[in-house]
GROMACS .gro file of C-alpha atoms in nm:
model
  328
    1UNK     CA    1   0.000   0.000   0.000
    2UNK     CA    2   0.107   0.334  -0.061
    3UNK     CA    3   0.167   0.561   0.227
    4UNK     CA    4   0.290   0.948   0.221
    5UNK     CA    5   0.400   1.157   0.547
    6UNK     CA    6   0.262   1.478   0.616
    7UNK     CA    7   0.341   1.708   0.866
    8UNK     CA    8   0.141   2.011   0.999
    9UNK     CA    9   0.252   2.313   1.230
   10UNK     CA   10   0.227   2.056   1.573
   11UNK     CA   11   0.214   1.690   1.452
   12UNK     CA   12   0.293   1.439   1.177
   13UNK     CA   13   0.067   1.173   1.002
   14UNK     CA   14   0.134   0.846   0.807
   15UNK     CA   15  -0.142   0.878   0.537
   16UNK     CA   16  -0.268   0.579   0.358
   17UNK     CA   17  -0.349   0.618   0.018
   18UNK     CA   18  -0.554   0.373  -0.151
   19UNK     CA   19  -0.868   0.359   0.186
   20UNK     CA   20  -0.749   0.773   0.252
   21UNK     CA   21  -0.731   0.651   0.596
   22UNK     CA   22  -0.506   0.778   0.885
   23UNK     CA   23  -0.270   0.492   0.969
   24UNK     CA   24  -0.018   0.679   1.261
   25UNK     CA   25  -0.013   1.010   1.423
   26UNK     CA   26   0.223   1.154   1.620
   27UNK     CA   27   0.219   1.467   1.814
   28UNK     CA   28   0.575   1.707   1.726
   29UNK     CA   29   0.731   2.021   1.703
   30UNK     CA   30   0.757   2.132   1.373
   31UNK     CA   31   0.941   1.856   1.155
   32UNK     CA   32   1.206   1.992   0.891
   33UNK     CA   33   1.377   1.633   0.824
   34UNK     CA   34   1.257   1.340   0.790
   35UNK     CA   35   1.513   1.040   0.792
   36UNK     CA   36   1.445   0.664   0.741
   37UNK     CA   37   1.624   0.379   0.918
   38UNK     CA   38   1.776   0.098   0.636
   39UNK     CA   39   1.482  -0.119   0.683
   40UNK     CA   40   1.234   0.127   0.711
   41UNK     CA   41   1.138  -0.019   0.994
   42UNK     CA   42   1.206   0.298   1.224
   43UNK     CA   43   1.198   0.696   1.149
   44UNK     CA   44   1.343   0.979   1.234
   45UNK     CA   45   1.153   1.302   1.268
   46UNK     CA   46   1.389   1.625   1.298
   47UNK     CA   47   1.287   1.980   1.378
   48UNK     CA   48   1.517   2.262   1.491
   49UNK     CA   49   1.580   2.170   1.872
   50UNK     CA   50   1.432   1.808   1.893
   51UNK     CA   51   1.496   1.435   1.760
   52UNK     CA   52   1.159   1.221   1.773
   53UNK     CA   53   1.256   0.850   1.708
   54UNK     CA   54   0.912   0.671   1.609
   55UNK     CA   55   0.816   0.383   1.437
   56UNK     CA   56   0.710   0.313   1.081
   57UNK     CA   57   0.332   0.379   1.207
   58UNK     CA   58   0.426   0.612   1.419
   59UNK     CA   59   0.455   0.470   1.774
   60UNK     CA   60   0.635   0.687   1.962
   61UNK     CA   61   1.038   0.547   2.088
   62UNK     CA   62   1.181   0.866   2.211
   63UNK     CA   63   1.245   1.206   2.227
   64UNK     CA   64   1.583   1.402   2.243
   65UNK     CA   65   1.575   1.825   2.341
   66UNK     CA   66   1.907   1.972   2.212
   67UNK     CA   67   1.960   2.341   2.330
   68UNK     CA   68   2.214   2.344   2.027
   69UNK     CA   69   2.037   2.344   1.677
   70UNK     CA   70   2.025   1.984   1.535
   71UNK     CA   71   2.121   2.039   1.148
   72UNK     CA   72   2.130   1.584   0.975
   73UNK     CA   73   2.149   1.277   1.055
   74UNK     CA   74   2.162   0.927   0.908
   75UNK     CA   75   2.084   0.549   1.040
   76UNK     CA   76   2.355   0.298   1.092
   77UNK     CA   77   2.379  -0.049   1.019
   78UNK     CA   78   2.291  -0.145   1.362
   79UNK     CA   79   1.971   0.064   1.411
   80UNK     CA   80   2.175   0.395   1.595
   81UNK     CA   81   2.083   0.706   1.513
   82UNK     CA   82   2.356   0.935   1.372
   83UNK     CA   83   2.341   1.300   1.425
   84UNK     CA   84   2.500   1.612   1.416
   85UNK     CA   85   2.420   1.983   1.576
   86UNK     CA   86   2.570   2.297   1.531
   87UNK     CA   87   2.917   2.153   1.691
   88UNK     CA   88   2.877   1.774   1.797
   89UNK     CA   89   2.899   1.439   1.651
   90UNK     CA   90   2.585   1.288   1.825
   91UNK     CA   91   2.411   0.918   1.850
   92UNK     CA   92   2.089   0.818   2.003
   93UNK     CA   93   2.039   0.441   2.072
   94UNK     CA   94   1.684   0.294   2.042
   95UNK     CA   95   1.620   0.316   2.403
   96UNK     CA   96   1.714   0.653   2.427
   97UNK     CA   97   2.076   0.665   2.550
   98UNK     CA   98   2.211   0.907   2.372
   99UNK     CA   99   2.568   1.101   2.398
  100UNK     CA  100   2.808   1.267   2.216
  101UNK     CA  101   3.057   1.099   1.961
  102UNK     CA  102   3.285   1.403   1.851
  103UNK     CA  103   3.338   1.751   1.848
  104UNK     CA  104   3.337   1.985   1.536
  105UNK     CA  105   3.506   2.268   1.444
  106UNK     CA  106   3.255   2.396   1.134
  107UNK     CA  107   2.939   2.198   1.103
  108UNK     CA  108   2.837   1.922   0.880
  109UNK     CA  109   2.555   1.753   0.698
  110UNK     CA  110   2.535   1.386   0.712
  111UNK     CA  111   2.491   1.182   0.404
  112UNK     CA  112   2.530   0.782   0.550
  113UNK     CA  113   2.676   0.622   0.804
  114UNK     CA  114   2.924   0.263   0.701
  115UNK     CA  115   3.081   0.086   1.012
  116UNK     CA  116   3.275   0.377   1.211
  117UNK     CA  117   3.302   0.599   0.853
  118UNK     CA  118   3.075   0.919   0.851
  119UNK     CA  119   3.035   1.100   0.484
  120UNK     CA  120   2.891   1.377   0.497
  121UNK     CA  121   2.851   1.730   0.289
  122UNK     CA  122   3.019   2.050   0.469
  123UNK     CA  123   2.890   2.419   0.435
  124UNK     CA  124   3.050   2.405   0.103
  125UNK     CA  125   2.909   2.146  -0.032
  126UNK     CA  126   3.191   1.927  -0.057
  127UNK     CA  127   3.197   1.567   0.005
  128UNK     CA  128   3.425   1.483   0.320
  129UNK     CA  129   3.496   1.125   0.476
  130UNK     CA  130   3.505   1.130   0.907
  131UNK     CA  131   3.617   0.850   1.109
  132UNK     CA  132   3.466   0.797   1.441
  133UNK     CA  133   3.524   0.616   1.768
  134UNK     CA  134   3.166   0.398   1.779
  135UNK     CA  135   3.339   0.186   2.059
  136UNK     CA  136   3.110   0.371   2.344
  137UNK     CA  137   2.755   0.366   2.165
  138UNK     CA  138   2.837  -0.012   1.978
  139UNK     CA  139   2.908  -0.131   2.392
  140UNK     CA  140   2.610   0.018   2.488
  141UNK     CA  141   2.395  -0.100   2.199
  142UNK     CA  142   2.570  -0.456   2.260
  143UNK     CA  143   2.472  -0.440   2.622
  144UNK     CA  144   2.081  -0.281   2.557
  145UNK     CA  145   2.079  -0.639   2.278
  146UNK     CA  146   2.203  -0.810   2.592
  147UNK     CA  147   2.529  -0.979   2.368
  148UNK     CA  148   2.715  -1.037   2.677
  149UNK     CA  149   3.007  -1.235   2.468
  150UNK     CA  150   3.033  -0.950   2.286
  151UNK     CA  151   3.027  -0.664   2.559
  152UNK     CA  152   3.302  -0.905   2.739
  153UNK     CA  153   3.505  -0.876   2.400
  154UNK     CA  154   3.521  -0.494   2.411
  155UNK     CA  155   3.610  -0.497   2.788
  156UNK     CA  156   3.920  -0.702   2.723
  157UNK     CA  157   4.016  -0.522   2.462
  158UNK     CA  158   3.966  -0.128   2.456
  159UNK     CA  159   3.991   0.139   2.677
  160UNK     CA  160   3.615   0.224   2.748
  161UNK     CA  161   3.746   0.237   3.139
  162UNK     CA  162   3.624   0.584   3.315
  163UNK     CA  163   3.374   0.675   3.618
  164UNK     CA  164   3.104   0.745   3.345
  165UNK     CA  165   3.040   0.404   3.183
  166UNK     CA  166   3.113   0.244   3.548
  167UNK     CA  167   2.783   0.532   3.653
  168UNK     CA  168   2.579   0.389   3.342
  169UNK     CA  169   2.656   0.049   3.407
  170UNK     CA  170   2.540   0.045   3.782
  171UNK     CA  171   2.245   0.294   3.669
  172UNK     CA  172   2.156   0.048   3.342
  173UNK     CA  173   2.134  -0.261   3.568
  174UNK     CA  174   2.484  -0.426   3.509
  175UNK     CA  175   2.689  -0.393   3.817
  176UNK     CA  176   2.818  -0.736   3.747
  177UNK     CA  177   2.975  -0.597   3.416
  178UNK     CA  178   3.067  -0.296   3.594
  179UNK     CA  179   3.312  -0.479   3.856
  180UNK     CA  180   3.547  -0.578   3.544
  181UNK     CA  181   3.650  -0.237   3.461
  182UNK     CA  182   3.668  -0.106   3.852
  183UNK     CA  183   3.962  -0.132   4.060
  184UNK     CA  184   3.940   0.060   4.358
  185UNK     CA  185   3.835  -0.153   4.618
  186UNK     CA  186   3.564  -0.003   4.824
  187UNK     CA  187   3.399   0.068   4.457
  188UNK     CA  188   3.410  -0.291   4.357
  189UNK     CA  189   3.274  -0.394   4.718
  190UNK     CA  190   2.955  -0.158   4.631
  191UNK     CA  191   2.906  -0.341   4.309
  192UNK     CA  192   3.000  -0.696   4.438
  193UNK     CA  193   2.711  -0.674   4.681
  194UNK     CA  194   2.459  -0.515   4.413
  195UNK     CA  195   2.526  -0.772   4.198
  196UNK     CA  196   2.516  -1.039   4.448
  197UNK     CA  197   2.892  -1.149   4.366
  198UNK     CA  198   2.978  -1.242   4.762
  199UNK     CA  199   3.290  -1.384   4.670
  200UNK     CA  200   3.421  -1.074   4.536
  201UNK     CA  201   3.271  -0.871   4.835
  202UNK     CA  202   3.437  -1.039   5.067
  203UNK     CA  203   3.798  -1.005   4.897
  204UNK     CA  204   3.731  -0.631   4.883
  205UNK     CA  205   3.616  -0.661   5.269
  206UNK     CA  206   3.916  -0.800   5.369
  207UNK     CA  207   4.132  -0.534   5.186
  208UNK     CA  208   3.964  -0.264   5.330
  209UNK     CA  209   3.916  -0.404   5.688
  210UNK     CA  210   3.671  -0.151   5.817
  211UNK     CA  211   3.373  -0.200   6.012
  212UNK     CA  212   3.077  -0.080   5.810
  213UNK     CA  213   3.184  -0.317   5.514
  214UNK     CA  214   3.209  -0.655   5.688
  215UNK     CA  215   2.858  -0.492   5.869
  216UNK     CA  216   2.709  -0.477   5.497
  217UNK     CA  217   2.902  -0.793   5.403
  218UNK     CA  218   2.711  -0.958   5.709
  219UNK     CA  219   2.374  -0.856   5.585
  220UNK     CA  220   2.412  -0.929   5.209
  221UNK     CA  221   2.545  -1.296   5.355
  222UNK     CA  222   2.216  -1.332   5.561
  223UNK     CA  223   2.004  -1.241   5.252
  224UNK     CA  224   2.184  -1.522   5.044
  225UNK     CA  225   2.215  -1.785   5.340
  226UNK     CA  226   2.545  -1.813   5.355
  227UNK     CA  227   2.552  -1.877   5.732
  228UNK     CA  228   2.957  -1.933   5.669
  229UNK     CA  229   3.046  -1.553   5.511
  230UNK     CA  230   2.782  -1.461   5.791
  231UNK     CA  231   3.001  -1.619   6.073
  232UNK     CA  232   3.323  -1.467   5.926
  233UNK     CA  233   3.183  -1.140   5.924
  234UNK     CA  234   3.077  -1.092   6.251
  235UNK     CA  235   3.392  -1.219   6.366
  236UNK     CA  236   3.592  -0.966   6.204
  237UNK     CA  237   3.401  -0.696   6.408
  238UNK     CA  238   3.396  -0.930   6.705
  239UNK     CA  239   3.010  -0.872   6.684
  240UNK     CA  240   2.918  -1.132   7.002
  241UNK     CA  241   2.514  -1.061   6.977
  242UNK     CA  242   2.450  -1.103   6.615
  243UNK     CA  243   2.725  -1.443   6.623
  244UNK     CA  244   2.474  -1.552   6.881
  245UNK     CA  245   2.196  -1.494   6.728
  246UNK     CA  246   2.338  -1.669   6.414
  247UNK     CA  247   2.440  -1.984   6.619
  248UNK     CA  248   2.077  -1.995   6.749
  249UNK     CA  249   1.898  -2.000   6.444
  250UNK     CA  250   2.163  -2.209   6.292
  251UNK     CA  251   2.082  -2.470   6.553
  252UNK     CA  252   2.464  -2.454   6.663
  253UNK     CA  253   2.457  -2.516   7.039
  254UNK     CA  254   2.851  -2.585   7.051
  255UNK     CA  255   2.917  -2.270   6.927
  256UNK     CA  256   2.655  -2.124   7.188
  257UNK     CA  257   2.878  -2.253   7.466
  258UNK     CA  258   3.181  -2.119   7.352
  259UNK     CA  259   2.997  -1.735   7.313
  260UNK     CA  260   2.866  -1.804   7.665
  261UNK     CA  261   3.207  -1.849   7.800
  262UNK     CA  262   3.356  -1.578   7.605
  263UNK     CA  263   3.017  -1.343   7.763
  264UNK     CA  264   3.181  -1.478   8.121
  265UNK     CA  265   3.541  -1.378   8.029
  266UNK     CA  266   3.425  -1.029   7.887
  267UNK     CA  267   3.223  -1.001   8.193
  268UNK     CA  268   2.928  -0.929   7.957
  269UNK     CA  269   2.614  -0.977   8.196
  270UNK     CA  270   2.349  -0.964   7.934
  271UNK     CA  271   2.542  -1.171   7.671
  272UNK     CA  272   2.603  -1.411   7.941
  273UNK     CA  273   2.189  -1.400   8.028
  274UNK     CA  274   2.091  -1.405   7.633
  275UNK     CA  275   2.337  -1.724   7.544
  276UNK     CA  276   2.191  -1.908   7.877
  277UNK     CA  277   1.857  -1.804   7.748
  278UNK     CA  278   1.949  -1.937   7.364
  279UNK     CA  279   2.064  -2.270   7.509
  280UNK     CA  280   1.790  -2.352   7.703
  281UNK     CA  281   2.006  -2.395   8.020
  282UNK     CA  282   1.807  -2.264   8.329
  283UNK     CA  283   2.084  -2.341   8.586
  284UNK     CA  284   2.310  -2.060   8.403
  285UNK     CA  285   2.059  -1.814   8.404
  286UNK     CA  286   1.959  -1.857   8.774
  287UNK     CA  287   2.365  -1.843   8.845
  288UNK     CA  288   2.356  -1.505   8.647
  289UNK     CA  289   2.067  -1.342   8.787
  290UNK     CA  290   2.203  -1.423   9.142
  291UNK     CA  291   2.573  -1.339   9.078
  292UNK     CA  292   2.411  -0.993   8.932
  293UNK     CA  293   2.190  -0.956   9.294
  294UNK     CA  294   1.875  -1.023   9.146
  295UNK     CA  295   1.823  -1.286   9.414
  296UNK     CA  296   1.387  -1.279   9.371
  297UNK     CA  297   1.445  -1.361   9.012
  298UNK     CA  298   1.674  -1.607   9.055
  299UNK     CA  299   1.451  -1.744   9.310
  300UNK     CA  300   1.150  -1.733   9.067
  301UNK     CA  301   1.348  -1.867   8.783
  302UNK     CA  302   1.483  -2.197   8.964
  303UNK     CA  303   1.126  -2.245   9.157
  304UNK     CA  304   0.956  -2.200   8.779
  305UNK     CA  305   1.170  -2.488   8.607
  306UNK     CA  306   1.182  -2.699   8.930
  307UNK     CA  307   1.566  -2.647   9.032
  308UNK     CA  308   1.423  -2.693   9.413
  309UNK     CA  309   1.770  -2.757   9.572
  310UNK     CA  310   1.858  -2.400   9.410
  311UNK     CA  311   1.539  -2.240   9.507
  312UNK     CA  312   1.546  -2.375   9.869
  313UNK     CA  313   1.884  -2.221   9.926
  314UNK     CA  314   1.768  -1.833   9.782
  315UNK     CA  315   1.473  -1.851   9.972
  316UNK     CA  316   1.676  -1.906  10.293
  317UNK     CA  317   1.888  -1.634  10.140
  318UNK     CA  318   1.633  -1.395  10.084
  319UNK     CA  319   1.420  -1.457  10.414
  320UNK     CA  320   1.108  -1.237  10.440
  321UNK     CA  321   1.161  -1.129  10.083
  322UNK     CA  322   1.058  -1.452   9.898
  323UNK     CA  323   0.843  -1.344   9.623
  324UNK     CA  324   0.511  -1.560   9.632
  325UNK     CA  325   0.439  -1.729   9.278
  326UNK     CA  326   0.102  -1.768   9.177
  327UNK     CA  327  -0.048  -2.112   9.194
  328UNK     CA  328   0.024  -2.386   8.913
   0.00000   0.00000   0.00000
């Protein structure tokens, strides 16, 4: 079927020709270019200050606002969007990333775009050949495609390193491809735990060595169940309740016992009541209470569980003061 654009002052329309029927419409600035991708499958809609990528019936992909005036642009093999303004080499990706390729001293009118070759027409009119970089946008576009062999390829192998792709990586969703250009370590730890890489986050943990990591490194171990990197955590920041608490819902009643006695060498009262409490054991806790003067609670605690021999002996102790218990 035959199908023509047309364009008024504030939108464009695909028009169909043989049933004079409105097939697309699309709301725009005024459009002075109009520039079709290779398979026709996409278009691009150009007016003074804005880039409207739509497609072939006019569904609406994105819009780019340049302050600068936008002046050609041309389609790629891979479905980018060549452009140029005033002073700038530009592309625009079909999600919308977009950024800047090169600078330009006097501008230029695109004619195609072949691999990383631009030709082009300047102010002259005279045919001119540029060579670009396309190693940023083709990473990108590999990444948005999700051709992970590929993006892998260009790590090893060019020099795409900086903060910026390392901020569009963790902001895109990929802090796992992120951690194989970083190397400062409390950066990588940050995108070991986003991307659930534990291994990783604890090598960077242990480089660093500071509390607040192996804290996060701790939590991020919990959320995976890995009771082990849990453990180690703690340990590094000698963390006695949470280890506790870990042993207990572990089941680990050995371990228990061993933060119990290192409660009693700290002199830690309440780590000594909580571990006695964890374990079950009813004689420790009635020794703690009493050794810490709270004879009535002792007393309640040993007559409650039926430690009578204990009981007897703080109610002798404690005389007048015994503390009736209700009956049953």
């Amino acid at each position: 079927a035959a199908h023509l654009l047309c364009r008024s002052e504030d939108r464009v329309v695909v028009f169909e020709l043989q049933q004079r029927v409105v097939e697309g419409d699309l709301q725009t600035p005024f459009i002075k270019y109009v520039v079709w991708s290779n398979d026709m499958a996409h278009v691009a809609l150009l007016s003074k200050h804005a880039i409207i990528i739509a497609s072939k019936t006019l569904v609406h992909q994105c819009t780019l606002h340049e302050t600068i005036r936008v002046k050609s642009g041309a389609w790629d093999d891979n479905g980018v969007f060549i452009y140029t303004t005033l002073n700038h080499i530009k592309y625009c990706l079909p999600n919308g990333d977009n950024g800047i390729i090169k600078t330009l001293d006097v501008p230029i009118y695109i004619t195609k775009v072949s691999g990383n070759i631009i030709f082009c027409l300047d102010r002259d009119g005279k045919s001119r050949v540029i060579t670009i970089d396309a190693t940023e946008y083709i990473f990108k576009l590999s990444l948005f495609k999700k051709k992970y062999d590929h993006v892998m390829n260009m790590i090893r192998n060019s020099q795409l390193c900086g903060q910026a792709m390392i901020a569009y990586l963790q902001q895109k969703g990929f802090p796992e491809v992120a951690l194989h250009f970083v190397k400062d370590e409390k950066i990588r730890f940050n995108l070991a735990l986003e991307s659930g890489n534990i291994q990783i986050a604890v090598a960077s943990a242990t480089a660093i060595d500071e509390k607040d990591y192996w804290y996060r490194l701790g939590v991020e171990a919990l959320r995976q169940g890995n009771a082990g990197i849990v453990e180690y955590a703690y340990q590094r920041t000698k963390n006695f309740e949470r280890l506790s608490f870990l042993y207990l819902v572990t089941g680990n009643l050995e371990k228990l016992s061993k933060m119990l006695k290192i409660a009693e060498v700290k002199n830690d009262v309440m780590g000594q009541f909580h571990n006695a409490l964890y374990m079950g054991d009813v004689r420790e806790r009635v020794k703690v209470l009493e050794n810490v003067g709270h004879l009535p609670l002792a007393y309640v605690a040993a007559s409650v569980h039926g430690l009578h021999d204990v009981a007897e002996r703080l109610a002798a102790e404690l005389g007048d003061n015994v503390p009736s218990l209700p009956e049953g």
